[in-house]
Coordinates of C-alpha atoms and ligand atoms in Angstrom, one line a residue:
M1 CA 4.2 200.1 160.4
K2 CA 1.8 197.2 159.9
R3 CA 2.8 196.8 156.3
M4 CA 6.5 196.8 157.2
L5 CA 5.8 194.1 159.8
A6 CA 3.8 192.0 157.3
L7 CA 6.6 192.4 154.8
F8 CA 9.2 191.4 157.3
I9 CA 7.2 188.3 158.3
F10 CA 6.8 187.4 154.7
L11 CA 10.4 187.9 153.7
S12 CA 11.5 185.8 156.7
S13 CA 9.1 183.1 155.6
L14 CA 10.8 183.0 152.3
C15 CA 13.9 181.4 153.8
L16 CA 11.7 178.6 155.0
A17 CA 9.9 178.4 151.7
A18 CA 10.7 175.4 149.6
P19 CA 8.7 173.9 146.7
A20 CA 6.4 171.2 147.8
T21 CA 7.9 167.9 146.5
S22 CA 5.4 166.6 144.0
T23 CA 4.0 163.1 144.4
L24 CA 2.8 163.3 140.8
I25 CA 3.1 160.1 138.8
A26 CA 4.9 161.0 135.6
N27 CA 3.7 160.1 132.1
I28 CA 0.1 159.0 132.8
P29 CA -0.4 158.3 129.0
G30 CA 2.4 155.6 129.4
R31 CA 0.8 153.9 132.4
T32 CA -1.9 151.2 132.9
T33 CA -5.0 153.3 133.4
I34 CA -8.8 152.9 133.6
S35 CA -10.6 156.0 132.4
L36 CA -13.4 157.5 134.5
N37 CA -14.2 160.1 131.9
G38 CA -17.9 160.5 130.9
P39 CA -21.1 161.5 132.6
W40 CA -20.9 162.1 136.4
N41 CA -23.9 162.9 138.5
I42 CA -23.7 166.3 140.1
I43 CA -25.2 168.4 142.9
I44 CA -24.8 172.2 142.6
D45 CA -24.1 173.5 146.1
P46 CA -24.1 177.3 146.3
Y47 CA -24.6 177.3 150.1
E48 CA -21.8 174.8 150.7
T49 CA -24.2 172.3 152.3
G50 CA -22.5 169.3 150.9
L51 CA -19.7 168.8 153.4
G52 CA -21.9 169.1 156.4
S53 CA -24.6 166.9 154.8
R54 CA -21.8 164.4 153.9
Y55 CA -22.6 164.2 150.2
Y56 CA -19.4 162.2 150.0
R57 CA -21.1 159.3 151.6
N58 CA -23.5 158.8 148.6
A59 CA -26.1 157.8 151.2
K60 CA -29.5 156.2 150.6
P61 CA -32.3 156.2 153.2
K62 CA -32.0 153.2 155.5
D63 CA -35.8 152.8 155.7
K64 CA -38.9 154.8 154.8
S65 CA -38.5 157.1 157.8
D66 CA -34.8 157.9 157.3
L67 CA -33.9 161.5 156.3
V68 CA -31.4 161.9 153.4
E69 CA -31.8 165.2 151.5
Y70 CA -29.8 164.4 148.5
N71 CA -29.7 161.6 145.9
F72 CA -26.9 161.4 143.3
D73 CA -28.8 158.7 141.4
K74 CA -31.6 161.1 140.6
S75 CA -29.3 164.1 140.1
P76 CA -28.4 165.6 136.7
T77 CA -25.0 164.8 135.0
L78 CA -22.1 166.8 133.7
K79 CA -19.5 165.5 131.2
V80 CA -16.0 164.9 132.7
P81 CA -13.7 166.4 131.6
G82 CA -15.3 169.7 131.0
D83 CA -16.1 173.0 132.7
W84 CA -19.6 173.4 134.0
N85 CA -20.0 176.9 132.7
T86 CA -20.4 175.9 129.0
Q87 CA -22.4 172.7 129.7
R88 CA -25.4 174.4 131.2
D89 CA -26.7 177.9 130.6
D90 CA -27.6 178.3 134.3
L91 CA -24.0 177.6 135.3
L92 CA -22.3 180.1 132.9
F93 CA -21.5 182.6 135.7
Y94 CA -21.7 180.1 138.6
E95 CA -18.9 180.3 141.2
G96 CA -19.0 177.9 144.1
P97 CA -19.0 174.2 144.9
V98 CA -20.3 171.4 142.7
W99 CA -20.2 167.8 143.9
Y100 CA -19.5 165.1 141.3
R101 CA -20.2 161.4 141.8
R102 CA -19.0 158.5 139.7
M103 CA -19.9 154.9 140.3
F104 CA -17.5 152.3 139.0
T105 CA -16.7 148.6 139.3
Y106 CA -13.1 147.6 140.1
H107 CA -11.4 144.3 140.3
K108 CA -8.4 144.3 142.7
H109 CA -5.3 142.3 141.8
A110 CA -2.2 141.3 143.9
N111 CA 1.0 143.4 144.0
T112 CA -0.9 146.4 142.5
R113 CA -1.3 149.9 143.9
T114 CA -4.0 152.0 142.5
Y115 CA -4.2 155.8 142.3
V116 CA -7.0 158.3 141.5
Y117 CA -5.5 160.7 138.9
I118 CA -7.2 164.1 138.0
G119 CA -5.6 166.0 135.1
A120 CA -7.0 169.3 136.3
A121 CA -9.9 170.7 138.4
N122 CA -10.5 174.4 139.0
Y123 CA -10.0 175.7 141.7
K124 CA -10.2 173.8 145.1
T125 CA -10.8 170.1 145.1
R126 CA -11.7 167.5 147.7
V127 CA -11.7 163.8 146.7
F128 CA -13.5 161.0 148.5
L129 CA -13.6 157.3 147.8
N130 CA -16.3 155.0 149.2
G131 CA -17.1 157.7 151.8
E132 CA -13.5 158.3 152.9
K133 CA -11.4 161.4 152.2
L134 CA -8.6 160.6 149.8
G135 CA -7.1 164.1 149.6
E136 CA -7.5 167.7 148.5
H137 CA -5.8 170.0 146.0
E138 CA -5.6 173.7 145.3
G139 CA -4.9 175.1 141.8
G140 CA -7.0 175.1 138.7
F141 CA -4.6 173.9 136.0
T142 CA -2.2 171.2 137.1
P143 CA -2.7 167.4 137.7
F144 CA -2.7 165.6 141.0
N145 CA -3.1 162.0 142.2
F146 CA -4.0 160.2 145.4
E147 CA -3.3 156.6 146.4
A148 CA -6.6 154.7 146.7
T149 CA -5.4 151.1 147.1
S150 CA -6.6 150.5 150.7
L151 CA -10.0 152.2 150.1
L152 CA -11.0 150.5 146.9
H153 CA -13.6 147.7 147.1
D154 CA -13.4 144.7 144.9
G155 CA -16.6 145.3 142.9
E156 CA -18.8 148.5 143.3
N157 CA -17.1 151.8 144.2
F158 CA -18.2 155.4 144.3
L159 CA -15.9 158.3 143.8
V160 CA -17.1 161.8 145.0
V161 CA -15.3 164.9 144.1
E162 CA -16.1 168.4 145.3
V163 CA -14.8 171.2 143.1
N164 CA -15.1 174.9 144.2
N165 CA -14.2 177.7 141.8
A166 CA -15.0 180.5 144.1
R167 CA -12.3 183.3 143.9
H168 CA -10.4 184.5 147.0
V169 CA -7.8 187.4 147.4
E170 CA -5.2 184.9 148.7
D171 CA -5.6 182.5 145.8
V172 CA -3.4 182.1 142.7
P173 CA -4.8 183.7 140.6
T174 CA -6.5 186.2 142.8
V175 CA -10.0 187.6 142.4
N176 CA -9.3 189.6 139.2
T177 CA -8.5 188.0 135.9
D178 CA -9.1 188.7 132.2
W179 CA -10.3 185.2 131.5
W180 CA -13.4 183.2 132.4
N181 CA -13.4 181.4 135.7
Y182 CA -14.2 178.0 134.2
G183 CA -15.1 175.7 137.1
G184 CA -15.2 171.9 137.3
I185 CA -13.2 168.8 136.6
T186 CA -11.5 170.1 133.5
G187 CA -8.9 167.3 133.1
D188 CA -9.1 163.6 132.5
V189 CA -9.9 161.3 135.4
S190 CA -8.5 157.8 135.6
L191 CA -7.4 155.0 137.9
V192 CA -3.7 154.4 137.6
E193 CA -2.4 150.9 138.4
V194 CA 1.3 150.5 139.3
P195 CA 3.3 147.7 140.9
D196 CA 4.1 147.9 144.7
A197 CA 7.4 149.5 143.9
F198 CA 7.1 151.7 140.8
I199 CA 8.9 154.4 138.7
Q200 CA 7.1 157.5 140.0
D201 CA 9.0 160.2 138.1
Y202 CA 12.1 160.8 136.0
F203 CA 13.9 163.6 134.2
V204 CA 15.7 162.7 131.0
Q205 CA 17.0 165.6 129.0
L206 CA 20.3 167.0 127.6
A207 CA 22.6 168.2 130.3
K208 CA 22.5 172.0 130.7
G209 CA 24.9 173.6 128.1
S210 CA 25.5 170.3 126.3
R211 CA 24.3 168.8 123.1
D212 CA 25.9 165.4 123.4
E213 CA 25.3 164.4 127.0
I214 CA 22.1 163.2 128.7
A215 CA 21.7 164.0 132.4
G216 CA 18.8 163.5 134.8
W217 CA 17.4 161.3 137.5
V218 CA 14.8 158.7 138.3
Q219 CA 12.6 158.4 141.4
L220 CA 11.1 155.2 142.6
N221 CA 8.1 154.9 144.9
G222 CA 7.7 152.0 147.3
A223 CA 11.2 150.6 147.0
N224 CA 12.6 149.9 150.5
S225 CA 16.2 149.2 149.4
P226 CA 18.4 150.3 146.5
Q227 CA 17.1 149.0 143.2
Q228 CA 18.4 148.6 139.7
V229 CA 16.8 150.7 137.0
K230 CA 17.4 150.2 133.3
L231 CA 17.2 153.2 131.0
E232 CA 17.1 152.4 127.3
I233 CA 16.9 154.6 124.2
P234 CA 17.2 151.8 121.5
E235 CA 17.3 154.1 118.5
A236 CA 20.3 155.9 120.0
K237 CA 21.9 152.6 121.1
I238 CA 21.8 153.7 124.7
K239 CA 21.4 151.2 127.5
Q240 CA 22.2 152.4 131.0
T241 CA 21.9 150.5 134.3
L242 CA 21.4 152.7 137.3
T243 CA 21.2 151.9 141.1
T244 CA 18.9 154.0 143.3
D245 CA 19.9 155.2 146.7
S246 CA 17.9 154.5 149.9
S247 CA 15.4 157.2 149.0
G248 CA 14.7 155.5 145.7
R249 CA 16.5 158.1 143.6
A250 CA 19.3 157.6 141.0
E251 CA 21.0 160.4 139.1
F252 CA 22.8 159.9 135.9
H253 CA 24.7 161.5 133.0
F254 CA 26.2 159.8 130.0
P255 CA 27.3 160.7 126.4
A256 CA 24.7 160.5 123.7
K257 CA 24.8 160.9 119.9
L258 CA 21.3 162.2 119.1
V259 CA 19.3 163.9 116.3
L260 CA 18.4 167.1 118.1
W261 CA 14.7 168.1 118.4
S262 CA 13.8 171.4 116.6
P263 CA 10.7 173.0 115.1
E264 CA 12.0 172.0 111.7
N265 CA 12.7 168.4 112.8
P266 CA 10.7 167.5 116.0
K267 CA 12.6 164.3 116.5
L268 CA 11.3 162.2 119.4
Y269 CA 12.9 159.0 120.8
D270 CA 11.3 156.1 122.7
V271 CA 12.8 156.2 126.1
T272 CA 12.1 153.1 128.3
L273 CA 12.7 152.9 132.0
T274 CA 12.5 149.5 133.7
S275 CA 12.7 148.6 137.4
G276 CA 11.4 145.4 139.0
A277 CA 7.8 144.8 137.8
D278 CA 7.5 148.4 136.4
K279 CA 8.2 149.5 132.8
V280 CA 7.4 152.9 131.4
T281 CA 8.0 154.2 127.9
D282 CA 7.9 157.9 127.0
Q283 CA 8.5 159.8 123.7
I284 CA 11.2 162.4 124.5
G285 CA 12.9 165.0 122.3
F286 CA 16.4 166.3 123.1
R287 CA 17.5 169.9 122.5
S288 CA 19.4 172.6 124.2
I289 CA 18.1 176.0 125.1
E290 CA 20.3 178.8 126.3
T291 CA 20.9 182.6 126.1
E292 CA 24.0 184.3 125.0
G293 CA 23.7 188.0 125.8
T294 CA 20.5 189.1 124.0
K295 CA 20.3 186.0 121.9
I296 CA 18.3 182.9 122.5
L297 CA 20.2 179.8 121.3
L298 CA 18.3 176.6 120.3
N299 CA 20.8 173.8 119.8
G300 CA 23.5 176.4 119.8
K301 CA 21.9 178.5 117.0
S302 CA 20.4 181.9 117.5
I303 CA 16.6 181.9 117.0
I304 CA 13.8 184.5 116.6
L305 CA 10.6 183.3 118.2
R306 CA 7.7 183.7 115.8
G307 CA 4.9 183.4 118.3
I308 CA 1.4 183.9 119.3
A309 CA -0.2 184.0 122.8
A310 CA -3.2 181.7 123.5
H311 CA -5.6 180.8 126.2
D312 CA -6.5 177.2 126.8
E313 CA -10.0 177.5 125.4
A314 CA -11.7 175.2 122.9
P315 CA -12.2 177.0 119.6
L316 CA -15.7 176.8 118.2
R317 CA -17.2 174.8 121.1
G318 CA -16.0 177.3 123.8
G319 CA -15.1 176.5 127.3
R320 CA -11.9 174.9 128.7
A321 CA -10.0 172.9 126.0
T322 CA -10.0 169.3 127.0
T323 CA -9.7 167.0 124.0
A324 CA -7.0 166.0 121.5
A325 CA -9.2 167.6 118.8
D326 CA -9.1 170.9 120.7
A327 CA -5.3 170.7 120.9
Q328 CA -5.1 169.9 117.2
T329 CA -7.3 172.9 116.3
L330 CA -5.3 175.4 118.4
L331 CA -1.9 174.2 117.4
S332 CA -2.8 174.0 113.7
Y333 CA -4.0 177.6 113.8
A334 CA -0.5 178.5 115.1
K335 CA 1.2 176.5 112.4
E336 CA -1.0 178.2 109.8
L337 CA 0.3 181.5 111.1
H338 CA 3.8 180.2 110.5
C339 CA 4.6 180.2 114.2
N340 CA 7.5 178.3 115.8
F341 CA 6.4 179.4 119.3
I342 CA 3.2 179.7 121.5
R343 CA 2.9 181.6 124.8
M344 CA 0.5 179.4 126.7
A345 CA -1.1 182.1 128.8
H346 CA -1.7 182.5 131.8
Y347 CA -1.7 179.1 133.4
P348 CA -0.5 175.5 132.5
H349 CA -2.5 174.3 129.4
N350 CA -3.8 170.8 129.2
E351 CA -1.2 168.1 128.7
K352 CA -2.5 167.1 125.3
E353 CA -1.4 170.5 123.9
I354 CA 2.1 170.1 125.3
R355 CA 2.6 166.6 123.9
L356 CA 1.2 167.6 120.5
A357 CA 3.6 170.6 120.4
D358 CA 6.4 168.1 121.0
R359 CA 5.2 166.2 117.9
M360 CA 4.4 169.3 115.8
G361 CA 7.7 171.2 116.6
I362 CA 6.3 174.2 118.4
L363 CA 8.3 175.9 121.2
L364 CA 6.3 176.7 124.3
W365 CA 6.2 179.3 127.1
S366 CA 4.4 177.7 130.1
E367 CA 3.1 179.9 132.9
I368 CA 1.7 179.8 136.4
P369 CA -1.2 182.2 137.1
V370 CA 0.6 184.7 139.3
Y371 CA -1.4 187.3 137.5
W372 CA -1.6 191.0 138.3
D373 CA -1.7 192.1 141.9
I374 CA -1.9 189.0 144.1
D375 CA -1.6 188.7 147.9
W376 CA 2.2 189.0 148.0
T377 CA 2.8 189.0 151.7
N378 CA 0.6 185.9 152.4
P379 CA 2.7 182.7 153.0
A380 CA -0.3 180.6 151.9
T381 CA -0.3 182.4 148.6
L382 CA 3.4 181.7 148.1
A383 CA 2.8 178.1 149.0
S384 CA 0.0 177.8 146.4
A385 CA 2.2 179.4 143.7
E386 CA 5.0 177.1 144.6
S387 CA 2.9 174.0 144.5
Q388 CA 1.4 175.0 141.1
L389 CA 4.9 175.7 139.8
S390 CA 6.3 172.3 141.0
E391 CA 3.3 170.5 139.5
M392 CA 3.6 172.3 136.2
I393 CA 7.3 171.4 136.0
A394 CA 6.8 167.9 137.2
R395 CA 4.2 167.2 134.5
D396 CA 6.1 168.7 131.6
H397 CA 9.9 168.6 132.4
N398 CA 10.5 166.0 129.8
R399 CA 8.8 167.9 127.0
A400 CA 11.3 169.3 124.5
S401 CA 8.7 171.9 123.3
V402 CA 8.7 173.7 126.6
I403 CA 11.6 176.1 126.7
F404 CA 10.3 178.8 129.2
W405 CA 8.9 178.5 132.7
S406 CA 7.0 181.8 133.2
L407 CA 6.5 182.9 136.7
S408 CA 4.0 185.8 136.4
N409 CA 2.2 188.3 134.2
E410 CA 2.0 192.1 134.6
T411 CA 2.8 192.4 138.3
P412 CA 3.3 195.7 140.1
I413 CA 6.8 196.8 141.1
K414 CA 7.1 196.6 144.9
P415 CA 9.5 194.8 147.2
E416 CA 7.1 192.1 148.4
R417 CA 6.2 191.2 144.7
T418 CA 9.9 191.1 143.6
A419 CA 10.9 189.0 146.5
F420 CA 7.9 186.6 146.0
I421 CA 8.7 186.0 142.3
A422 CA 12.5 185.9 142.9
Q423 CA 11.7 183.0 145.3
L424 CA 9.7 181.3 142.5
A425 CA 12.7 181.7 140.2
T426 CA 14.9 180.0 142.7
D427 CA 12.4 177.2 143.1
A428 CA 12.1 176.7 139.3
R429 CA 15.8 176.5 138.8
A430 CA 16.1 174.0 141.7
L431 CA 13.4 171.9 140.0
D432 CA 14.7 172.2 136.5
S433 CA 18.1 173.9 135.7
T434 CA 17.8 173.3 132.0
R435 CA 15.0 175.7 130.9
L436 CA 14.9 179.4 130.8
I437 CA 13.0 181.5 133.4
T438 CA 10.9 184.4 132.3
S439 CA 7.9 186.6 133.2
A440 CA 5.7 189.0 131.3
L441 CA 6.6 192.5 132.6
N442 CA 4.7 195.7 131.8
R443 CA 5.9 198.5 134.1
T444 CA 8.4 200.8 132.4
T445 CA 10.0 204.2 133.1
Q446 CA 9.3 207.2 130.9
L447 CA 12.7 208.7 130.3
G448 CA 11.5 211.3 127.8
P449 CA 8.5 212.2 125.7
D450 CA 9.2 209.4 123.3
L451 CA 11.7 207.3 125.3
R452 CA 10.8 204.5 127.6
E453 CA 12.9 202.1 129.6
L454 CA 12.2 198.6 130.9
N455 CA 14.2 198.4 134.1
D456 CA 11.9 196.3 136.4
P457 CA 14.1 194.9 139.2
L458 CA 12.5 191.5 138.7
G459 CA 14.5 191.3 135.4
A460 CA 17.6 190.5 137.5
S461 CA 16.0 187.1 138.4
L462 CA 15.0 186.2 134.8
D463 CA 16.9 184.7 131.9
V464 CA 14.6 186.2 129.3
L465 CA 12.4 189.3 129.7
G466 CA 8.8 189.1 128.5
M467 CA 7.3 192.6 127.9
N468 CA 3.6 193.4 127.3
E469 CA 2.8 196.8 125.8
Y470 CA -0.3 198.0 124.1
V471 CA 0.8 201.1 122.1
G472 CA -2.1 201.8 119.8
W473 CA -4.8 200.2 121.9
Y474 CA -4.5 201.2 125.6
E475 CA -2.3 204.2 124.9
H476 CA -1.7 206.5 122.0
K477 CA -2.7 206.0 118.4
P478 CA -1.1 203.1 116.4
E479 CA 1.1 205.5 114.5
Y480 CA 2.8 206.6 117.8
A481 CA 4.7 203.3 117.7
D482 CA 6.8 204.8 114.8
Q483 CA 8.3 207.5 117.0
L484 CA 8.6 205.6 120.4
Q485 CA 12.2 204.6 121.4
W486 CA 13.0 201.9 123.9
K487 CA 15.8 201.1 126.3
I488 CA 16.2 197.8 128.1
A489 CA 18.2 197.8 131.4
Y490 CA 19.4 194.3 131.0
D491 CA 21.7 192.5 128.5
K492 CA 19.1 189.8 128.1
P493 CA 16.8 188.6 125.3
V494 CA 13.4 190.4 125.1
I495 CA 10.2 188.7 124.0
I496 CA 7.4 191.1 123.2
S497 CA 4.9 188.9 125.0
E498 CA 1.7 190.9 124.3
F499 CA 0.4 193.6 122.0
G500 CA -2.9 193.7 120.2
A501 CA -6.3 195.2 119.5
D502 CA -9.9 194.2 119.8
A503 CA -12.0 193.7 116.7
P504 CA -15.1 191.4 116.2
A505 CA -14.6 189.4 113.1
G506 CA -16.5 191.0 110.2
R507 CA -16.7 194.5 111.7
H508 CA -15.2 196.9 109.2
G509 CA -14.4 200.6 108.9
D510 CA -11.4 202.8 108.3
K511 CA -8.1 202.2 110.0
D512 CA -8.8 204.9 112.6
E513 CA -12.1 203.4 113.7
R514 CA -11.6 201.4 116.9
W515 CA -13.2 197.9 117.1
T516 CA -12.7 197.3 113.3
E517 CA -10.6 194.7 111.7
E518 CA -8.9 197.6 109.8
Y519 CA -7.9 199.2 113.1
Q520 CA -6.5 195.9 114.4
V521 CA -4.4 195.6 111.2
N522 CA -3.2 199.2 111.7
V523 CA -2.0 198.3 115.2
F524 CA -0.2 195.2 114.0
Q525 CA 1.5 197.0 111.2
H526 CA 2.9 199.7 113.4
Q527 CA 3.7 197.3 116.2
I528 CA 5.6 194.9 114.0
A529 CA 7.8 197.7 112.8
M530 CA 8.4 199.0 116.3
V531 CA 9.1 195.7 118.2
Q532 CA 12.0 194.9 115.9
R533 CA 13.7 198.1 117.0
I534 CA 13.6 197.2 120.7
P535 CA 17.1 196.3 122.0
G536 CA 17.5 192.6 122.6
F537 CA 14.4 191.7 120.4
A538 CA 14.3 187.9 120.3
G539 CA 10.7 187.3 119.4
L540 CA 7.1 188.1 119.9
S541 CA 3.8 186.5 120.9
P542 CA 1.0 189.0 120.1
W543 CA -2.2 188.9 122.0
V544 CA -4.0 186.6 121.0
L545 CA -4.7 183.6 118.8
V546 CA -8.5 183.2 119.4
D547 CA -11.2 185.4 120.9
F548 CA -11.8 184.2 124.4
R549 CA -14.5 184.6 127.1
S550 CA -13.9 187.2 129.8
P551 CA -16.2 188.6 132.5
R552 CA -14.4 192.0 132.0
R553 CA -15.6 192.5 128.5
P554 CA -19.4 193.2 128.4
L555 CA -19.6 195.7 125.5
P556 CA -22.9 194.7 123.8
G557 CA -22.7 193.8 120.1
I558 CA -18.9 194.0 120.1
Q559 CA -17.5 192.0 123.1
D560 CA -20.6 190.3 124.7
Y561 CA -18.2 188.9 127.4
F562 CA -15.5 188.0 124.9
N563 CA -12.1 189.6 124.6
R564 CA -11.9 190.2 120.9
K565 CA -8.2 190.6 120.4
G566 CA -8.1 187.2 118.7
L567 CA -6.6 186.9 115.2
I568 CA -9.3 184.3 114.8
S569 CA -12.8 184.6 116.2
N570 CA -14.3 182.0 118.6
Q571 CA -16.2 180.8 115.5
G572 CA -13.0 180.2 113.6
A573 CA -13.2 183.3 111.3
H574 CA -9.7 184.5 110.4
K575 CA -9.5 188.3 110.7
Q576 CA -7.4 190.5 108.4
A577 CA -4.7 190.9 111.1
F578 CA -4.1 187.2 111.0
Y579 CA -2.7 187.6 107.5
T580 CA -0.7 190.7 108.5
L581 CA 1.2 188.6 111.1
Q582 CA 1.4 185.5 108.8
K583 CA 3.1 187.6 106.1
F584 CA 5.6 189.0 108.6
Y585 CA 6.4 185.5 109.9
E586 CA 6.8 184.1 106.3
G587 CA 9.3 186.9 105.8
L588 CA 11.2 186.0 108.9
E589 CA 11.3 182.4 107.9
S590 CA 12.9 183.2 104.6
Q591 CA 15.3 185.6 106.3
Q592 CA 16.3 182.8 108.7
G593 CA 16.5 180.3 105.8
V594 CA 14.0 178.1 107.6
K595 CA 13.1 175.0 105.6
K596 CA 9.3 174.7 105.4
Ligands
LIG1 C1 -3.5 192.2 129.7 C2 -3.2 190.8 130.1 C3 -4.1 189.8 129.3 C4 -5.3 190.6 128.8 C5 -4.8 191.6 127.8 C6 -6.0 192.5 127.3 O1 -2.6 193.1 130.0 O2 -1.9 190.3 130.2 O3 -4.4 188.7 130.2 O4 -6.3 189.7 128.3 O5 -3.7 192.4 128.3 O6 -6.2 193.5 128.0 O7 -6.6 192.1 126.4

């Protein structure tokens, strides 16, 4: 009875649910910024003393009798951006609050508003400036900004940020994940200077279903009357003058003759928006992405996605990926594999990877961490998922490389879960009608000894079905894949979004010996043959590009707290299965007549 009541309350809350409108400033790389990256003093705070002791005041004893039990000046430092787990051995497993403090000098100027921007911080963050609360944020992988104009001093300032990566049942993700809970300020931090009235956000893409019409909108912040906005794409000889409404928003659509963005030709255009004293330039690619029955159409042409799944972890160094070099390494591995697609699991990856994919011509699946069995009937959990979804979309909705918004991974089939994610699908389509909505499903129905059906009710809310299956690793022998038949209950494209096997690089044996590279190759060989027989097969993203840290993988001498399903080790060693998949993708390329 109690469960039914909880479900009723939750379902009725859905009709009130609406994605939080993001106040995110679009295109930080295209703004006037002052970086606050570098060493920050820190206080590790396992007993959550800091708030009560007001660490955010950065206090000093007033006289020799005054009691102040902390001192940032004398405290150690951590590099920002960067998780704390891999910067200090004693923090590898730490879960709780860490207080960060950055001193900086700032010179105020007239007609300028200044924001504090944080690219990502995992998981709950409180931000204070000169002893006053600026704001707080929940979610470990998406950017946020708070206006600081009135609290900034002309001269010396101190910014204090509390980040707490403790896990809770009601969080997104919940307490159980197969990846490391990297805590800390894991994204760039900067001051962002904008005019009093500025261009906060914009959406400039091809109109849904069109390849010769641009449609979108621009949103001003601080304009108290309708304003003119100029939108220019010089190389396409486009110059549009827009007029915003009383809320500072203008919508537009106009014909455009463009070279379309594709993996083979990742064409980007300079797009400049000007309004009053503000001028922002972005590099934007234009392409269409649709489905037609079980086909995925890129620019009207059917495409098979030659993909790989990846975590946002720095190869070689380890820890959360943060730099342009990390992005280059990860995406170059995917290119070496002859991929045209990366499933960025299981949370939004850092923005440098998305922008690099735009330049390198790699299609992307971007996902929020609604992972496994979260707290489906809790309205706070839905609110957190919705805000992370709206922030992911707000940050990357002008990136041609992103073709999928993924809402979840491997969630159990029950009414409250299907209603929760269906709500997210509605939210995502309201925020961005142009991209395809997907999720990675893994619950199927056994129709016969060797016949299985994917008929998850969530499929009705999706444009493309992701399906994870581990034949040969978590079930049966690899050879069983040869006899297993599949049915799909939807006339929609299917991406096999995970299969794989663990093998430490350099561990060898015969193909039936688990944990060897030979066994991993055997799984890939039988899987590659099987997945192409699945109805609606439109691509794959095997699990996973690089070995990654996980608290669930302790097996000494083999895992040592790493998930070893990588095709590349976390030391950069290419395993034999890397070449198995690479050969398959080279074959697909020549079948599709893809120009290299
Ligand atoms: C899971 C899951 C991944 C996990 C992988 C594995 O089902 O989606 O996050 O790492 O499969 O078990 O290795």
